[in-house]
XYZ file of C-alpha atoms in Angstrom:
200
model
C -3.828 59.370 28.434
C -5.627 59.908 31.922
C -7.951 57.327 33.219
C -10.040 58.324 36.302
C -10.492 54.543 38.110
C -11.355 53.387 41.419
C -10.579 49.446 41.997
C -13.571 47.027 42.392
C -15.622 49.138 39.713
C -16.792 49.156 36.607
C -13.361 50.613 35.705
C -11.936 47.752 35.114
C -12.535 47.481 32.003
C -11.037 50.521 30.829
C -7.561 49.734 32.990
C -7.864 46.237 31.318
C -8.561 47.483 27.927
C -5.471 49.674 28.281
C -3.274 47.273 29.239
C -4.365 45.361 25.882
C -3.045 48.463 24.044
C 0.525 48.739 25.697
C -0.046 52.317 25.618
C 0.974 54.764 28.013
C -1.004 56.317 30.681
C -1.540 57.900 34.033
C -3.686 56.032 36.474
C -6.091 58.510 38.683
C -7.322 56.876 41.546
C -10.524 58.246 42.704
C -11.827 57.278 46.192
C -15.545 57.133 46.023
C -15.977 57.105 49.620
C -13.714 60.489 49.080
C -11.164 62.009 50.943
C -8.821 61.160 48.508
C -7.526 64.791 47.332
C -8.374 64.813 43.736
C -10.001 67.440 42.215
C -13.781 67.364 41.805
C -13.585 69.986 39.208
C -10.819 67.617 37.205
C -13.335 64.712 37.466
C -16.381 66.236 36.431
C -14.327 67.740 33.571
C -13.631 64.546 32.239
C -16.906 63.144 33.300
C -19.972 65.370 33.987
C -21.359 62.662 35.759
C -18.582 62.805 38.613
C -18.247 58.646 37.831
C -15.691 56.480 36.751
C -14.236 55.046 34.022
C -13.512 59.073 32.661
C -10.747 59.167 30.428
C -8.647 61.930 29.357
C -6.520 62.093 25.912
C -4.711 65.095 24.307
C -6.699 66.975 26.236
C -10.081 65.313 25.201
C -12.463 64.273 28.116
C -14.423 60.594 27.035
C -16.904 59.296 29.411
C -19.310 56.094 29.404
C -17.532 52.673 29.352
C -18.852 51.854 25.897
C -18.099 55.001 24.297
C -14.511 55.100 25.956
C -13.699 51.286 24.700
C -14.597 52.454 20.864
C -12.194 55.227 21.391
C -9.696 53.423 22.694
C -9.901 50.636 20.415
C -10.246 52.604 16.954
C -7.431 54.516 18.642
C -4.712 51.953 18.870
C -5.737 49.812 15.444
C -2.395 47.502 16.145
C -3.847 46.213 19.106
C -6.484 44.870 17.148
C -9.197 45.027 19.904
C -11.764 45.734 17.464
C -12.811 45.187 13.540
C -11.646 48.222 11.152
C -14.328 50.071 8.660
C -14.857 48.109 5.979
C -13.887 45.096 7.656
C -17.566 42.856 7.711
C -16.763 42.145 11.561
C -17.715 45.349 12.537
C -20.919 45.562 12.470
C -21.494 42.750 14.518
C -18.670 43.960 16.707
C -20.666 47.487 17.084
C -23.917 45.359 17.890
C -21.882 43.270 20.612
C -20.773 46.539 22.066
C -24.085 48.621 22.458
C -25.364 44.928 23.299
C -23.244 44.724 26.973
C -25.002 48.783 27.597
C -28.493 48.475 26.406
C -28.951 44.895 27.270
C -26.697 43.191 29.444
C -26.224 46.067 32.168
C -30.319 46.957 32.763
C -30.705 43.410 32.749
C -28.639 42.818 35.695
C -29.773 45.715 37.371
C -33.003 44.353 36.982
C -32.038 40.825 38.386
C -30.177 42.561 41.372
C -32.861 45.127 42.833
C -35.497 42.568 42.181
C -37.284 44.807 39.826
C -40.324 43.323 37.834
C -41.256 45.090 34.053
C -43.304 44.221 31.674
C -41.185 42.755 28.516
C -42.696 45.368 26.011
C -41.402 47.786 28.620
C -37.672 46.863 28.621
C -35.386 47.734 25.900
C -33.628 44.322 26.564
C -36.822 42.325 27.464
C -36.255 40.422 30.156
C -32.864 38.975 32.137
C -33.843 35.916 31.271
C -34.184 36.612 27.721
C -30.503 38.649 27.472
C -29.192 36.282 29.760
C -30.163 33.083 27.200
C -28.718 35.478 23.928
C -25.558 35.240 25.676
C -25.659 31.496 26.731
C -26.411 31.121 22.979
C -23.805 33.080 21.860
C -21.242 32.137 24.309
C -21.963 28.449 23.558
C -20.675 28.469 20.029
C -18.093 30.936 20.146
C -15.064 31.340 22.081
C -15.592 35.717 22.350
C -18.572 38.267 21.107
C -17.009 38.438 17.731
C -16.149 35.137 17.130
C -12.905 33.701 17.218
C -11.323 37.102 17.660
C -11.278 39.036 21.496
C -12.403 42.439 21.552
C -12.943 45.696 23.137
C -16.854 44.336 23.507
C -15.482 41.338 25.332
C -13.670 43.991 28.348
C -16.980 45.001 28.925
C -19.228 41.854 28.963
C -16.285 39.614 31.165
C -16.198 41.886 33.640
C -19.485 42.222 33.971
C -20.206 38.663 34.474
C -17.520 38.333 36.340
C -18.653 40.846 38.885
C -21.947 38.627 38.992
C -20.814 35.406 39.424
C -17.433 35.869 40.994
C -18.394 38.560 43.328
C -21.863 39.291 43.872
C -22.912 35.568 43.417
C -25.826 36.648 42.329
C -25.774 35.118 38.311
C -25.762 31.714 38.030
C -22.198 30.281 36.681
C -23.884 28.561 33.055
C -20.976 26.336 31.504
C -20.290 28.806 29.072
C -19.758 31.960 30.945
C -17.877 29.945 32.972
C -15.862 28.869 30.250
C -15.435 32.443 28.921
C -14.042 33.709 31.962
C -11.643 31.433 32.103
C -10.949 32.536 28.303
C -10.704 35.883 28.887
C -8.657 35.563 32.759
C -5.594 33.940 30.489
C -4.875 36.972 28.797
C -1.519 38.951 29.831
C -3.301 42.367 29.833
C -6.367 41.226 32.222
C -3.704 39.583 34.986
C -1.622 42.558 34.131
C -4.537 44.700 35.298
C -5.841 42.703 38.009
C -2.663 43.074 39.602
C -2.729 46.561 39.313
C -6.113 46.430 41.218
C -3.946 44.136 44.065
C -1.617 47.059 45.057
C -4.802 48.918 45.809
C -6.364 46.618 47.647
């Protein structure tokens, strides 16, 4: 496997997802600012877009974070990083997923630029509204799915954590707090945030 990354991005999530698998694979660093030699042509192959996380495996291009965390997860089944077919987590696990896209991410766009819709025109409603589902959630259970952690919960921790950590700009509610600190434990996400230190 490939993964096109560049540190202090949304990326993160598929480097720390990875390192939850044990899997092999080649780290691409892409320098946004460019100037950093790689080939424009390789990136876009793997990502129309030109963006990162793009991940490459046997030859098969997967782009969009969501999409490329299902993949990965159904991929490696041992790691158990998400609920099998047939398993009655899954469907909740697929709503948690498409949740952190459709919901979670406009929202804090929407919070960040200051932007001001009408609730019937928002697919998530309102940040307020996604940001109390997850309080709710996150109150009485320890990850998305429960008691288990997730592919779903790569995406929503570093989201928050991007919010409260580094752009300050989401308050720190007891239990996002306390899910950080949840999901910061695990070997795979120091594992990865060191790999993010040697690019630093």
């Amino acid at each position: 496997m490939k993964l096109f990354w560049s540190p202090r991005t949304r990326a993160f999530r598929t480097l720390w997802l990875l390192e939850e698998t044990g899997a092999p694979y080649e780290l691409v660093r892409v320098d946004l600012n460019g100037g950093d030699g790689i080939d424009d042509a390789e990136l876009l192959a793997a990502n129309p877009m030109g963006k990162v996380p793009a991940l490459v495996d046997r030859g098969v291009p997967i782009a969009e974070s969501g999409a490329i965390a299902l993949y990965v997860a159904d991929r490696f089944p041992e790691a158990g990083l998400s609920p099998q077919l047939g398993d009655p987590e899954r469907g909740p696990f697929l709503h948690w997923m498409i949740f952190v896209a459709s919901c979670v991410e406009p929202a804090l766009v929407q919070k960040m630029k200051g932007v001001e819709l009408p609730t019937s025109a928002a697919g998530w409603g309102s940040f307020e509204k996604v940001m109390s589902v997850l309080d709710a959630r996150l109150s009485t259970h320890p990850f998305l799915v429960g008691e288990r952690f997730t592919a779903a919960d790569t995406l929503l921790a570093t989201d928050l954590g991007y919010f409260i950590q580094v752009f300050k700009m989401l308050e720190p509610r007891p239990s996002f707090t306390a899910y950080l600190a949840r999901c910061a434990e695990r070997p795979a996400f120091v594992r990865a945030r060191a790999i993010e230190a040697e690019y630093a």
